[in-house]
Amino acid sequence: MVWAIVGVAILLLLVLVVVAMYNRLVRLRNRSENTWAQVDVQLRRRYDLIPNLVEAVKGYAAHERATFDEVTKARTAAQQAQGIEEQAKAENVLTAALGRLFAVAEAYPQLRATENFQQLQAQLAEVEQNIVVARQVYNDTVLTYDNALETVPTNIVAGLFNFRPRAYFETEGATREAPAVQFST
C-alpha cells in the first residue's frame, strides 16, 4: 500500500514537472512570436515611408528610373516575403537599394535642403533604429527559446510536443548597418 502511494506521488510529480516545462516552452514560443510582431510593425512603417521617399527624390532626379524601380521592387519583395529567413534576405536587398537611392539624393543639394526630404530622412532614421532594437529583442527572445529547446530535460518535452527552433532575423555583409540618411547641408 505504501509503495502504491509513493508510486502515485512520483507519477504525479513527474506529470507536474512535464506540465511546467510544457507551459514554459509555450510562453517562450509565444514571446518570440510577439517580438517578431514588433519587428514586423517597424518593417511596415519602413515600407510606408519608402514611396514618399522615392517620390521626393524622383522630383529632382527623374532620370534615375532604374534606382527607383529597384527600390520599388525590393520593397514589394520584402512585403511579400514569407518566413523569417526569406524576410531577412528581402530586407537586406531593400537596405542596399535604399542606400543607392540615398546615393542618388546626395548629388542633389536642393533636394537635401527641402523640409519634406529632411523629415523623411529623420523618420527613416528613427524607423531604422527601431528595427535594430526590435530585431535585437527578437533575437534575444529566440535565443532563450532555442536554449530551452536544447537543454535537458526540456528537450525531451519539446520533442514530445513538436516544438521547433525559431530562426534568427539576421543581416548580411554590407547591410549590417542602416542606410546612411544623414547629409551635410
mmCIF file with all atom_site columns, N, CA, C and O in Angstrom, residues 142-161:
data_model
loop_
_atom_site.group_PDB
_atom_site.id
_atom_site.type_symbol
_atom_site.label_atom_id
_atom_site.label_alt_id
_atom_site.label_comp_id
_atom_site.label_asym_id
_atom_site.label_entity_id
_atom_site.label_seq_id
_atom_site.pdbx_PDB_ins_code
_atom_site.Cartn_x
_atom_site.Cartn_y
_atom_site.Cartn_z
_atom_site.occupancy
_atom_site.B_iso_or_equiv
_atom_site.pdbx_formal_charge
_atom_site.auth_seq_id
_atom_site.auth_comp_id
_atom_site.auth_asym_id
_atom_site.auth_atom_id
_atom_site.pdbx_PDB_model_num
ATOM 1  N N  . VAL A 1 142 ? 14.460 34.631 -29.136 1.00 0.00 ? 142 VAL A N  1
ATOM 2  C CA . VAL A 1 142 ? 14.648 33.365 -29.839 1.00 0.00 ? 142 VAL A CA 1
ATOM 3  C C  . VAL A 1 142 ? 15.785 32.566 -29.197 1.00 0.00 ? 142 VAL A C  1
ATOM 4  O O  . VAL A 1 142 ? 15.687 31.340 -29.051 1.00 0.00 ? 142 VAL A O  1
ATOM 5  N N  . LEU A 1 143 ? 16.841 33.246 -28.788 1.00 0.00 ? 143 LEU A N  1
ATOM 6  C CA . LEU A 1 143 ? 17.952 32.562 -28.116 1.00 0.00 ? 143 LEU A CA 1
ATOM 7  C C  . LEU A 1 143 ? 17.458 31.863 -26.847 1.00 0.00 ? 143 LEU A C  1
ATOM 8  O O  . LEU A 1 143 ? 17.788 30.689 -26.610 1.00 0.00 ? 143 LEU A O  1
ATOM 9  N N  . THR A 1 144 ? 16.668 32.545 -26.057 1.00 0.00 ? 144 THR A N  1
ATOM 10 C CA . THR A 1 144 ? 16.135 31.957 -24.827 1.00 0.00 ? 144 THR A CA 1
ATOM 11 C C  . THR A 1 144 ? 15.261 30.747 -25.150 1.00 0.00 ? 144 THR A C  1
ATOM 12 O O  . THR A 1 144 ? 15.377 29.688 -24.523 1.00 0.00 ? 144 THR A O  1
ATOM 13 N N  . TYR A 1 145 ? 14.396 30.894 -26.148 1.00 0.00 ? 145 TYR A N  1
ATOM 14 C CA . TYR A 1 145 ? 13.501 29.808 -26.564 1.00 0.00 ? 145 TYR A CA 1
ATOM 15 C C  . TYR A 1 145 ? 14.312 28.613 -27.086 1.00 0.00 ? 145 TYR A C  1
ATOM 16 O O  . TYR A 1 145 ? 14.102 27.470 -26.662 1.00 0.00 ? 145 TYR A O  1
ATOM 17 N N  . ASP A 1 146 ? 15.242 28.879 -28.003 1.00 0.00 ? 146 ASP A N  1
ATOM 18 C CA . ASP A 1 146 ? 16.034 27.797 -28.585 1.00 0.00 ? 146 ASP A CA 1
ATOM 19 C C  . ASP A 1 146 ? 16.889 27.098 -27.522 1.00 0.00 ? 146 ASP A C  1
ATOM 20 O O  . ASP A 1 146 ? 17.052 25.875 -27.567 1.00 0.00 ? 146 ASP A O  1
ATOM 21 N N  . ASN A 1 147 ? 17.431 27.869 -26.573 1.00 0.00 ? 147 ASN A N  1
ATOM 22 C CA . ASN A 1 147 ? 18.192 27.247 -25.482 1.00 0.00 ? 147 ASN A CA 1
ATOM 23 C C  . ASN A 1 147 ? 17.312 26.310 -24.669 1.00 0.00 ? 147 ASN A C  1
ATOM 24 O O  . ASN A 1 147 ? 17.745 25.223 -24.282 1.00 0.00 ? 147 ASN A O  1
ATOM 25 N N  . ALA A 1 148 ? 16.081 26.720 -24.412 1.00 0.00 ? 148 ALA A N  1
ATOM 26 C CA . ALA A 1 148 ? 15.159 25.867 -23.662 1.00 0.00 ? 148 ALA A CA 1
ATOM 27 C C  . ALA A 1 148 ? 14.862 24.586 -24.435 1.00 0.00 ? 148 ALA A C  1
ATOM 28 O O  . ALA A 1 148 ? 14.743 23.508 -23.835 1.00 0.00 ? 148 ALA A O  1
ATOM 29 N N  . LEU A 1 149 ? 14.788 24.688 -25.755 1.00 0.00 ? 149 LEU A N  1
ATOM 30 C CA . LEU A 1 149 ? 14.518 23.502 -26.570 1.00 0.00 ? 149 LEU A CA 1
ATOM 31 C C  . LEU A 1 149 ? 15.680 22.511 -26.552 1.00 0.00 ? 149 LEU A C  1
ATOM 32 O O  . LEU A 1 149 ? 15.482 21.312 -26.768 1.00 0.00 ? 149 LEU A O  1
ATOM 33 N N  . GLU A 1 150 ? 16.887 23.010 -26.332 1.00 0.00 ? 150 GLU A N  1
ATOM 34 C CA . GLU A 1 150 ? 18.064 22.160 -26.453 1.00 0.00 ? 150 GLU A CA 1
ATOM 35 C C  . GLU A 1 150 ? 18.609 21.659 -25.120 1.00 0.00 ? 150 GLU A C  1
ATOM 36 O O  . GLU A 1 150 ? 19.526 20.835 -25.107 1.00 0.00 ? 150 GLU A O  1
ATOM 37 N N  . THR A 1 151 ? 18.084 22.147 -24.001 1.00 0.00 ? 151 THR A N  1
ATOM 38 C CA . THR A 1 151 ? 18.626 21.735 -22.714 1.00 0.00 ? 151 THR A CA 1
ATOM 39 C C  . THR A 1 151 ? 17.823 20.587 -22.119 1.00 0.00 ? 151 THR A C  1
ATOM 40 O O  . THR A 1 151 ? 16.612 20.481 -22.310 1.00 0.00 ? 151 THR A O  1
ATOM 41 N N  . VAL A 1 152 ? 18.528 19.753 -21.392 1.00 0.00 ? 152 VAL A N  1
ATOM 42 C CA . VAL A 1 152 ? 17.909 18.598 -20.736 1.00 0.00 ? 152 VAL A CA 1
ATOM 43 C C  . VAL A 1 152 ? 17.278 19.075 -19.443 1.00 0.00 ? 152 VAL A C  1
ATOM 44 O O  . VAL A 1 152 ? 17.888 19.881 -18.730 1.00 0.00 ? 152 VAL A O  1
ATOM 45 N N  . PRO A 1 153 ? 16.118 18.677 -19.069 1.00 0.00 ? 153 PRO A N  1
ATOM 46 C CA . PRO A 1 153 ? 15.227 17.703 -19.668 1.00 0.00 ? 153 PRO A CA 1
ATOM 47 C C  . PRO A 1 153 ? 14.150 18.332 -20.561 1.00 0.00 ? 153 PRO A C  1
ATOM 48 O O  . PRO A 1 153 ? 13.317 17.633 -21.122 1.00 0.00 ? 153 PRO A O  1
ATOM 49 N N  . THR A 1 154 ? 14.204 19.660 -20.717 1.00 0.00 ? 154 THR A N  1
ATOM 50 C CA . THR A 1 154 ? 13.172 20.333 -21.507 1.00 0.00 ? 154 THR A CA 1
ATOM 51 C C  . THR A 1 154 ? 13.168 19.851 -22.956 1.00 0.00 ? 154 THR A C  1
ATOM 52 O O  . THR A 1 154 ? 12.121 19.816 -23.593 1.00 0.00 ? 154 THR A O  1
ATOM 53 N N  . ASN A 1 155 ? 14.331 19.457 -23.465 1.00 0.00 ? 155 ASN A N  1
ATOM 54 C CA . ASN A 1 155 ? 14.384 18.996 -24.848 1.00 0.00 ? 155 ASN A CA 1
ATOM 55 C C  . ASN A 1 155 ? 13.531 17.749 -25.065 1.00 0.00 ? 155 ASN A C  1
ATOM 56 O O  . ASN A 1 155 ? 13.003 17.534 -26.155 1.00 0.00 ? 155 ASN A O  1
ATOM 57 N N  . ILE A 1 156 ? 13.378 16.933 -24.032 1.00 0.00 ? 156 ILE A N  1
ATOM 58 C CA . ILE A 1 156 ? 12.528 15.740 -24.141 1.00 0.00 ? 156 ILE A CA 1
ATOM 59 C C  . ILE A 1 156 ? 11.068 16.155 -24.308 1.00 0.00 ? 156 ILE A C  1
ATOM 60 O O  . ILE A 1 156 ? 10.357 15.652 -25.186 1.00 0.00 ? 156 ILE A O  1
ATOM 61 N N  . VAL A 1 157 ? 10.630 17.099 -23.480 1.00 0.00 ? 157 VAL A N  1
ATOM 62 C CA . VAL A 1 157 ? 9.247  17.598 -23.571 1.00 0.00 ? 157 VAL A CA 1
ATOM 63 C C  . VAL A 1 157 ? 9.038  18.298 -24.919 1.00 0.00 ? 157 VAL A C  1
ATOM 64 O O  . VAL A 1 157 ? 8.015  18.108 -25.573 1.00 0.00 ? 157 VAL A O  1
ATOM 65 N N  . ALA A 1 158 ? 10.031 19.086 -25.350 1.00 0.00 ? 158 ALA A N  1
ATOM 66 C CA . ALA A 1 158 ? 9.922  19.790 -26.634 1.00 0.00 ? 158 ALA A CA 1
ATOM 67 C C  . ALA A 1 158 ? 9.771  18.794 -27.780 1.00 0.00 ? 158 ALA A C  1
ATOM 68 O O  . ALA A 1 158 ? 8.969  19.011 -28.699 1.00 0.00 ? 158 ALA A O  1
ATOM 69 N N  . GLY A 1 159 ? 10.522 17.724 -27.733 1.00 0.00 ? 159 GLY A N  1
ATOM 70 C CA . GLY A 1 159 ? 10.416 16.699 -28.773 1.00 0.00 ? 159 GLY A CA 1
ATOM 71 C C  . GLY A 1 159 ? 9.071  15.992 -28.757 1.00 0.00 ? 159 GLY A C  1
ATOM 72 O O  . GLY A 1 159 ? 8.483  15.723 -29.807 1.00 0.00 ? 159 GLY A O  1
ATOM 73 N N  . LEU A 1 160 ? 8.579  15.699 -27.560 1.00 0.00 ? 160 LEU A N  1
ATOM 74 C CA . LEU A 1 160 ? 7.281  15.020 -27.437 1.00 0.00 ? 160 LEU A CA 1
ATOM 75 C C  . LEU A 1 160 ? 6.135  15.858 -27.995 1.00 0.00 ? 160 LEU A C  1
ATOM 76 O O  . LEU A 1 160 ? 5.182  15.327 -28.560 1.00 0.00 ? 160 LEU A O  1
ATOM 77 N N  . PHE A 1 161 ? 6.228  17.191 -27.813 1.00 0.00 ? 161 PHE A N  1
ATOM 78 C CA . PHE A 1 161 ? 5.134  18.070 -28.213 1.00 0.00 ? 161 PHE A CA 1
ATOM 79 C C  . PHE A 1 161 ? 5.454  18.876 -29.473 1.00 0.00 ? 161 PHE A C  1
ATOM 80 O O  . PHE A 1 161 ? 4.790  19.867 -29.774 1.00 0.00 ? 161 PHE A O  1
#
